[in-house]
Coordinates of C-alpha atoms and ligand atoms in Angstrom, one line a residue:
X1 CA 206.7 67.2 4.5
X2 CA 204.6 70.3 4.2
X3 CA 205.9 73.2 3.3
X4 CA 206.3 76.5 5.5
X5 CA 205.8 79.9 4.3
X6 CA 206.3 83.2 5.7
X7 CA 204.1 86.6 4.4
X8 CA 205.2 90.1 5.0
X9 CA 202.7 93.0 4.6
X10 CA 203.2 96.6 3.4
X11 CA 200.9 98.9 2.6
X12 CA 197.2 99.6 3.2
X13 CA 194.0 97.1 3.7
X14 CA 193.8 96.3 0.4
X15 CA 197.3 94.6 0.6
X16 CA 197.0 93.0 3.8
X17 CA 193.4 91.9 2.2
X18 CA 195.5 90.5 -0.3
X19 CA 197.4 88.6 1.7
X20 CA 194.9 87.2 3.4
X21 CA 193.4 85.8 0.5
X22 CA 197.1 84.0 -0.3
X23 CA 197.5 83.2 3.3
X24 CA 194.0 81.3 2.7
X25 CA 195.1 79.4 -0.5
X26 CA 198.2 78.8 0.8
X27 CA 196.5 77.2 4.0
X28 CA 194.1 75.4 1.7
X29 CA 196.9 73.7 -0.3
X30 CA 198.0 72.5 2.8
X31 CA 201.2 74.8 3.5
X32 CA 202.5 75.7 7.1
X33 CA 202.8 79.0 8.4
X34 CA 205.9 80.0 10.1
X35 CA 207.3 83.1 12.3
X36 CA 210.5 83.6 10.6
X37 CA 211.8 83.9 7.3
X38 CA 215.0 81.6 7.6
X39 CA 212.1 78.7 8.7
X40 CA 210.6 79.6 5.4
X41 CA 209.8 77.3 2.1
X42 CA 208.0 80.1 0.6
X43 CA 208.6 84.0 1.3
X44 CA 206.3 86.3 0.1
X45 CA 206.3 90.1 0.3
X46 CA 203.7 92.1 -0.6
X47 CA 204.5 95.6 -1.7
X48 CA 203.4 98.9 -1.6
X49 CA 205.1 102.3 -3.7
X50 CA 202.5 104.8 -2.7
X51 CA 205.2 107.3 -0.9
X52 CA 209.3 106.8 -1.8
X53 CA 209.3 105.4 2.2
X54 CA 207.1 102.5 1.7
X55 CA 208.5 101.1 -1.5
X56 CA 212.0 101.3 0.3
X57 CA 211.4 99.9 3.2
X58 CA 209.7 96.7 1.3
X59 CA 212.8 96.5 -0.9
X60 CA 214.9 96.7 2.1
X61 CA 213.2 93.5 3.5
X62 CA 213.8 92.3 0.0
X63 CA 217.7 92.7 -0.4
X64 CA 218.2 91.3 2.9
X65 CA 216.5 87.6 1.8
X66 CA 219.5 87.1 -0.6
X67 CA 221.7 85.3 2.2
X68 CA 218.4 82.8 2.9
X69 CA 218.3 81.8 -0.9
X70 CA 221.9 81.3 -0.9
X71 CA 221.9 78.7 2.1
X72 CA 218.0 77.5 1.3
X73 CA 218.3 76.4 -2.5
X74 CA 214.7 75.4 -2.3
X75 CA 213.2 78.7 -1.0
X76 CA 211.0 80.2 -3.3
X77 CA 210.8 83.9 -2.8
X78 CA 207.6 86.0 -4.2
X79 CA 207.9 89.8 -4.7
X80 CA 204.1 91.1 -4.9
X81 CA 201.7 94.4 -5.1
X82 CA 201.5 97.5 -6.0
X83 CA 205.7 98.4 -6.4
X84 CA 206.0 95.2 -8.4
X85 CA 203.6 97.0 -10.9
X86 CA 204.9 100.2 -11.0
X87 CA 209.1 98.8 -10.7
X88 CA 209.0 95.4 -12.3
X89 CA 212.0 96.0 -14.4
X90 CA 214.1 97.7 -11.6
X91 CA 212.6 94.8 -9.4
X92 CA 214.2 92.1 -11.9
X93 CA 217.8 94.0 -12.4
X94 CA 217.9 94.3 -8.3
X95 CA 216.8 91.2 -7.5
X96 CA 217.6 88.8 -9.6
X97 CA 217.4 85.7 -6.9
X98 CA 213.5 86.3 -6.9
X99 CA 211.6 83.9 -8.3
X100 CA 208.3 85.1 -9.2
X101 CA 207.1 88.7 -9.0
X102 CA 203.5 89.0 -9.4
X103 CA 201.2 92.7 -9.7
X104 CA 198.8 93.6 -7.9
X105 CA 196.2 93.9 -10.2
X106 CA 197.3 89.9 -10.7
X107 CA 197.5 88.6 -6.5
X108 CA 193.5 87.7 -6.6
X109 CA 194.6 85.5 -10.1
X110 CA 197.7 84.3 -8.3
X111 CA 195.8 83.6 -5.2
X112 CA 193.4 81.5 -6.8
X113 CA 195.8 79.2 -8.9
X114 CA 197.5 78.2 -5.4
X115 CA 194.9 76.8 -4.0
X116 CA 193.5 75.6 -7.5
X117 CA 193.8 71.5 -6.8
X118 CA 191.9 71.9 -3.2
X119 CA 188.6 73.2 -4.1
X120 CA 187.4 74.1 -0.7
X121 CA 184.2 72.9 0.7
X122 CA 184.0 74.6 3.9
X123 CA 184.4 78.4 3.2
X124 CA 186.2 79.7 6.2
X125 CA 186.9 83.9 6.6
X126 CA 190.1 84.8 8.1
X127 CA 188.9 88.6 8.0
X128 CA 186.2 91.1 7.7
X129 CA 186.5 92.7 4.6
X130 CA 184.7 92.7 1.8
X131 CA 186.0 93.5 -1.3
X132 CA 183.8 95.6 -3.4
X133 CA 185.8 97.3 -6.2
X134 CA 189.8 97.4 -7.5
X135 CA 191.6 99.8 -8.3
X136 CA 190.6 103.5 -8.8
X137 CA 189.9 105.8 -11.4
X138 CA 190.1 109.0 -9.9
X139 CA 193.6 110.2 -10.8
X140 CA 194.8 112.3 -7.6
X141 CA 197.8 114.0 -9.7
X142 CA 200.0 112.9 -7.0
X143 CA 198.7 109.0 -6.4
X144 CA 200.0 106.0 -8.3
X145 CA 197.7 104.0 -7.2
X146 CA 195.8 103.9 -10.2
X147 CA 199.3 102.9 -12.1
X148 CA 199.8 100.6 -9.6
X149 CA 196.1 98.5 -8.8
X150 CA 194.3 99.5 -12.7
X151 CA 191.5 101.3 -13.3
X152 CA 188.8 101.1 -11.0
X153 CA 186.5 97.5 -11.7
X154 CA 183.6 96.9 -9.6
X155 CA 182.3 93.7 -7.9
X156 CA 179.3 92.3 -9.4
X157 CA 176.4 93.1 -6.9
X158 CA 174.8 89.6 -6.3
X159 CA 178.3 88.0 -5.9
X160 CA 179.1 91.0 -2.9
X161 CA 175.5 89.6 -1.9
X162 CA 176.4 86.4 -1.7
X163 CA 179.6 86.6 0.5
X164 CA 178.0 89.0 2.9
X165 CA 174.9 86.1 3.4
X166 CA 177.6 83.4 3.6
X167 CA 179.5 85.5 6.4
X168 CA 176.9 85.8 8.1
X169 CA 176.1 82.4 8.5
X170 CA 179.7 81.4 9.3
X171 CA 179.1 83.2 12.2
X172 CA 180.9 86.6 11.3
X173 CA 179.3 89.5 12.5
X174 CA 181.4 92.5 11.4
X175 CA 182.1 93.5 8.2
X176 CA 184.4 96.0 6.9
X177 CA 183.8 97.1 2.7
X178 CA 187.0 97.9 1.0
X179 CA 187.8 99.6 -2.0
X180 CA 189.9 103.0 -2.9
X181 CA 186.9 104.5 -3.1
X182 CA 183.9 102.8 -2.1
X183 CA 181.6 105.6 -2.5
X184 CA 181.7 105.3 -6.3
X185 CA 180.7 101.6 -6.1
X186 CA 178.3 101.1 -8.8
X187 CA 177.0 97.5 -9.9
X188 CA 177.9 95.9 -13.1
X189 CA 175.2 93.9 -13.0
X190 CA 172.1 95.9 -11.8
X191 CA 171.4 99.6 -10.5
X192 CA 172.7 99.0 -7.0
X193 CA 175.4 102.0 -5.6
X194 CA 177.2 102.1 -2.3
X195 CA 174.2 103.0 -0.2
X196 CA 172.1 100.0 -1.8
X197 CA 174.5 97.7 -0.5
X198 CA 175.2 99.5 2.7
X199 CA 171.4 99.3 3.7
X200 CA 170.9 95.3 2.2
X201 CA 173.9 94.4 4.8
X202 CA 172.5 96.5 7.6
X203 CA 169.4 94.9 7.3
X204 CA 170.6 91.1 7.7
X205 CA 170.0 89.7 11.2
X206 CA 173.2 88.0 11.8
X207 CA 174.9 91.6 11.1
X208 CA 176.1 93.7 13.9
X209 CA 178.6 95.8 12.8
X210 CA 179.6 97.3 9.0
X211 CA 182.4 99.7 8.1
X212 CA 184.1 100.8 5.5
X213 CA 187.4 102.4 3.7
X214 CA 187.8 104.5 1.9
X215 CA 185.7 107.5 1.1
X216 CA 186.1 110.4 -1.5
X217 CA 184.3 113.4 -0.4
X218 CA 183.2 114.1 -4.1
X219 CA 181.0 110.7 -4.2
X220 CA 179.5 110.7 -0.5
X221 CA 175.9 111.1 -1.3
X222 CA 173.1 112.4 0.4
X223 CA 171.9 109.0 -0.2
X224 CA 174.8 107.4 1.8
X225 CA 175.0 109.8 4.3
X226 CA 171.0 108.9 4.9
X227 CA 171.2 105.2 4.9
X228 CA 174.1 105.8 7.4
X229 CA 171.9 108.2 9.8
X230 CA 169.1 105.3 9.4
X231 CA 171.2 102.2 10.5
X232 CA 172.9 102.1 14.2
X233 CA 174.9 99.2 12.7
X234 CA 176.6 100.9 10.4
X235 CA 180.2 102.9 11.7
X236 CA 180.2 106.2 12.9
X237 CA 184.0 106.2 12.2
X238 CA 184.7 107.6 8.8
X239 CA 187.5 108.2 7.2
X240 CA 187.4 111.3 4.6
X241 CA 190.6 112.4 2.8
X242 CA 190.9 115.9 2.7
X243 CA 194.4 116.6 1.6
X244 CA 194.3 120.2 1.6
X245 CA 192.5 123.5 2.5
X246 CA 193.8 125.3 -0.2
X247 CA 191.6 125.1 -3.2
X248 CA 194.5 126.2 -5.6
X249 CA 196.4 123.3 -4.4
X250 CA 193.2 120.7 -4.0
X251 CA 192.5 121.5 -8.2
X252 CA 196.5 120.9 -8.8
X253 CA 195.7 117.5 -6.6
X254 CA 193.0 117.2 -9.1
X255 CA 190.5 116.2 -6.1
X256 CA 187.7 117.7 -7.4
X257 CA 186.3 119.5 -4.6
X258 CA 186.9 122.7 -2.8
X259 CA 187.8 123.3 0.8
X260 CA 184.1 124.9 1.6
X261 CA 182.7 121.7 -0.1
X262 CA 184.6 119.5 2.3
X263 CA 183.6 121.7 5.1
X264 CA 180.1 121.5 4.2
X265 CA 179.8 118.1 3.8
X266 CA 181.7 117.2 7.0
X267 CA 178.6 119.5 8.6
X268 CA 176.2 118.0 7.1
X269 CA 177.3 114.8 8.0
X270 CA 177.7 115.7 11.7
X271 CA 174.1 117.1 11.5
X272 CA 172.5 114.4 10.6
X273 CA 174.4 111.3 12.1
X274 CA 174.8 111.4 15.7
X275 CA 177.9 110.6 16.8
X276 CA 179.9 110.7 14.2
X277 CA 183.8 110.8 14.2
X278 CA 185.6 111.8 11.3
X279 CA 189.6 110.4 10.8
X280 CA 191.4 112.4 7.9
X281 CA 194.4 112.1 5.1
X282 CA 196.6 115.2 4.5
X283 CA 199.3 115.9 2.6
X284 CA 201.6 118.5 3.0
X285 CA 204.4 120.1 0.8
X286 CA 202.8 119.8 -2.8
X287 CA 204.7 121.3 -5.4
X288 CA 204.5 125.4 -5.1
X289 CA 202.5 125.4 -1.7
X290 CA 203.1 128.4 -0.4
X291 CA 202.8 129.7 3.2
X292 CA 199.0 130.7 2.6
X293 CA 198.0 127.6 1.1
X294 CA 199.7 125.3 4.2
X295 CA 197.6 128.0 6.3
X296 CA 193.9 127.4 4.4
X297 CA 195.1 123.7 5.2
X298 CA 195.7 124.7 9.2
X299 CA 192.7 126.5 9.1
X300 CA 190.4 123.9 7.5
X301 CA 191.6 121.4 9.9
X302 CA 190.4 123.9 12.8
X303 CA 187.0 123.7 11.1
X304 CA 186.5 120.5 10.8
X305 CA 187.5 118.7 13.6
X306 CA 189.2 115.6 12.9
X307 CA 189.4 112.7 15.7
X308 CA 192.7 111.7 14.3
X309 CA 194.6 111.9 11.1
X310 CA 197.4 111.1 8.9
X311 CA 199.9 113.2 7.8
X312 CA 202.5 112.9 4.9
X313 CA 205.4 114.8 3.2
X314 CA 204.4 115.2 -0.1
X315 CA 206.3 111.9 -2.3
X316 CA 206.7 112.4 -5.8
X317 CA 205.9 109.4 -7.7
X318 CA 207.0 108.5 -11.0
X319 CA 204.6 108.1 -13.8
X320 CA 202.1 110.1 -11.8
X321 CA 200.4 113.8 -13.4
X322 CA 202.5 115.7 -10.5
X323 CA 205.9 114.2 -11.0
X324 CA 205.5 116.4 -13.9
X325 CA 205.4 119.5 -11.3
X326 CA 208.9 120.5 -9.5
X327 CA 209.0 118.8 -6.7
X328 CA 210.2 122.8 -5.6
X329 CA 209.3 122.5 -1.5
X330 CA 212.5 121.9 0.3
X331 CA 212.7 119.1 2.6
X332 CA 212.7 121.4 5.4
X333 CA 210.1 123.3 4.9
X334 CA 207.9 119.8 4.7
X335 CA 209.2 118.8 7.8
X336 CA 208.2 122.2 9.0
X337 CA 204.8 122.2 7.9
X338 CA 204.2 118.7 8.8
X339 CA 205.3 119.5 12.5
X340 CA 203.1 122.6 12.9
X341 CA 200.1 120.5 11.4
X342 CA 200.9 117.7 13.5
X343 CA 201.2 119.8 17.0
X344 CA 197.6 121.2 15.8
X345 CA 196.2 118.2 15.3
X346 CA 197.0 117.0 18.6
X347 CA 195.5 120.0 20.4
X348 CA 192.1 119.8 18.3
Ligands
SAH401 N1 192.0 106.0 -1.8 C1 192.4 106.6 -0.6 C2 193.8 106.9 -0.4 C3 194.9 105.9 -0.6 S1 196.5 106.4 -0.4 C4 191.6 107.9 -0.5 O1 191.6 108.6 -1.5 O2 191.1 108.2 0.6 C5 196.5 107.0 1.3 C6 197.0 108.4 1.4 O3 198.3 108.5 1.1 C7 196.3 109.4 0.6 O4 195.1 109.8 1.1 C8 197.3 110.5 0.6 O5 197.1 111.4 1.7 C9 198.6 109.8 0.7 N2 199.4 109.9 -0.5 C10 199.1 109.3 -1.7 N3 200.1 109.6 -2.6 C11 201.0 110.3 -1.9 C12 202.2 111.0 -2.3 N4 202.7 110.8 -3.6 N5 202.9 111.7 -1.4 C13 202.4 111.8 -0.2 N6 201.3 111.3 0.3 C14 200.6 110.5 -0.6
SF4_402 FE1 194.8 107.7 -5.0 FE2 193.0 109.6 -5.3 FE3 192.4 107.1 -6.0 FE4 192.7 107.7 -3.4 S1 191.1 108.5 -4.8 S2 193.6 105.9 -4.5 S3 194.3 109.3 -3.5 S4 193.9 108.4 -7.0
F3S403 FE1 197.7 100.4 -0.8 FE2 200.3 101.1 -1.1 FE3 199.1 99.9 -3.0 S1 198.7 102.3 -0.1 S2 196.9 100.4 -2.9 S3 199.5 99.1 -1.0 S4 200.5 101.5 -3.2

C-alpha cells in the first residue's frame, strides 16, 4: 500500500516553495496525498517564527497531532522551517512524539533524500517560482530570519538558467523569482546580478509573465529599475518593504535607508515604469516609537501611495539585535497605531 501524507504550510513563499519541493519528492517516491491529517502516513508541518503569532499558531497545529500518533503507531510526524531552527530544543521538550524535526536551511537536503531512489526523468513544475538565493544577510535588528534560513547563499547563475529554459519548455509561462532579497542576487559563478537575469528571462519566447519577491529598497538599482521599464513582461506589481517613516526608527531597524530615500526611489520608479503598483511591509510599535515617529510613518505612507500593504505589531524575537531593546510600547498603543495606519491605508 502506498503511503498518504498530509503537508501543512506556514509562513511566506519561501516555505510554501519548500513544500512544494517535498510535496514533489514525496509524489515522486510514489506517496499519496490526502485532505486530512487523521488519513495521514506522514504529517508534515512546515514552520514559520517570524512574529510570536506565526510560530504559535504552527505549534498549535503541532500539539493537537498527539491524539493521531497515539491511535496511528505508524504515523510519522515531521516538524520543519524556520521555528524548528530557531526552537529546536523547546521543539524536542514539547513535543516529544515528533519524529524528525528538520531546519530550514536543511528542507532542500531533506527534500532531495526522499525522493533519492526515484531519479526522475520527466521534470514536472508544480509552481512558478524560482529559487534564486537562501537566506539573508541583511540583519533587520528586529528579523530572525537570518537566524532562522542562514546567511544569504546565492544560486549559481547557469543552474537558475537552466531551470528557467527547462520551464519554459514544459510549457510554463510565468515565473515568479524568490528570495529575501532578490535585489542583492549576485552570481557565484560569473558577473551576473538581478537585472542580468531579469532581462535573460524576459527575453525567452516561451516567457510571458516574470515576478518577483522580495525587494529591499537599498539594492533596487537603477539598473533593475531600467530592465524593468524595458520589458512589458516583467510585473508592474512590486513589493518594497518600507517599515517606517521615521529615520530614527528605520537606523534602529538597521534598514539602511532613509524615509526621503524610499520616497525617491518609489518616484523614480513610478517615473520611469508605467503602470506601476507598489504593495508595502510596515511595522508598527518598535521599541521607543514615539507619537512623531508613528506620524513620519502616516505621513510617508500619504506620499507614497501604496496599492495595498501589510501591517504588523511589532514582535520581539529572540536572538534578534532588537530583542536587546525594551520591548517599551504597550500593547495598546500598537493596536492603536496599527488601527489608525490601517484606516489610512484604506482611504489612500
Ligand atoms: N525579506 C522581506 C521580509 C520578510 S519578513 C523583506 O525585507 O521585504 C515579512 C515582514 O514581516 C517584514 O517585512 C516585516 O514587516 C515583518 N516582520 C519581520 N519581523 C518582524 C517582527 N519581529 N515583528 C513584526 N513584524 C516583523
Ligand atoms: Fe528580514 Fe531584513 Fe532580511 Fe527581510 S531583508 S528577511 S526583513 S533581515
Ligand atoms: Fe518566511 Fe516565516 Fe521563515 S516569514 S522565511 S517562513 S520565519
Amino acid at each position: 500500500m502506498p503511503k498518504t501524507f498530509f503537508i501543512r504550510t506556514y509562513g511566506c513563499q519561501m516555505n510554501v516553495a519548500d513544500s512544494n519541493r517535498i510535496l514533489q519528492s514525496l509524489l515522486h517516491a510514489g506517496c499519496i496525498p490526502c485532505d486530512t491529517p487523521s488519513a495521514a502516513d506522514i504529517i508534515i508541518i512546515n514552520t514559520c517564527t517570524v512574529r510570536q503569532h506565526a510560530e504559535d499558531r504552527a505549534f498549535s497545529f503541532a500539539g493537537g497531532l498527539k491524539n493521531l500518533k497515539k491511535k496511528n503507531k505508524n504515523l510519522k510526524i515531521y516538524l520543519v522551517g524556520c521555528a524548528v531552527s530557531v526552537r529546536g530544543e523547546l521543539i524536542k521538550k514539547r513535543f516529544p512524539f515528533i519524529d524528525y524535526i528538520i531546519p530550514a536551511y536543511e528542507v532542500e537536503k531533506f527534500a532531495g533524500s526522499l525522493a533519492e531512489n526515484n531519479r526522475q526523468t520527466n521534470k514536472k513544475f508544480f509552481d512558478e517560482f524560482v529559487t534564486i538565493s537562501r537566506g539573508c544577510s541583511n540583519y533587520c535588528s528586529y528579523c530572525i530570519v537570518p537566524y532562522a534560513r542562514g546567511e544569504e547563499v546565492c544560486r549559481k547563475y547557469a543552474d537558475i538558467q537552466r531551470e528557467i529554459k527547462q520551464r519554459a519548455a514544459a510549457g510554463n509561462s510565468k515565473i515568479t523569482f524568490l528570495g529575501q532579497n532578490v535585489n542583492s542576487y549576485k552570481a557565484p559563478d560569473c558577473k551576473a546580478d538581478f537585472a542580468d537575469i531579469l532581462n535573460e528571462t524576459a527575453g525567452l519566447k516561451d516567457i510571458e509573465k516574470v515576478s518577483f519577491l522580495t525587494s529591499h529598497p537599498k539594492d533596487l538599482s537603477d539598473k533593475i529599475i531600467s530592465v524593468i521599464a524595458k520589458n512589458k513582461k516583467i510585473s508592474r506589481e512590486i513589493h518594497l518593504a518600507m517599515q517606517s517613516g521615521s529615520d530614527r526608527i528605520l537606523g534602529l531597524m538597521n534598514r539602511q535607508y532613509t524615509a526621503s530615500y524610499y520616497l525617491e526611489l518609489v518616484g523614480k520608479m513610478r517615473r520611469e515604469i508605467k503602470g506601476l503598483t507598489i504593495t508595502t511591509d510596515i511595522i508598527v510599535g518598535f521599541p521607543s516609537e514615539t507619537e512623531e515617529d508613528f506620524r513620519q510613518t502616516l505621513d510617508l505612507v500619504k506620499k507614497a501611495r501604496f496599492r495595498s500593504a501589510f501591517t504588523f505589531k511589532y514582535s520581539p524575537r529572540e536572538g534578534t539585535a532588537s530583542f536587546l531593546l525594551k520591548d517599551d510600547i504597550p500593547v495598546d498603543v500598537k493596536k492603536e497605531r496599527l488601527s489608525r495606519l490601517n484606516t489610512l491605508l484604506e482611504m489612500h
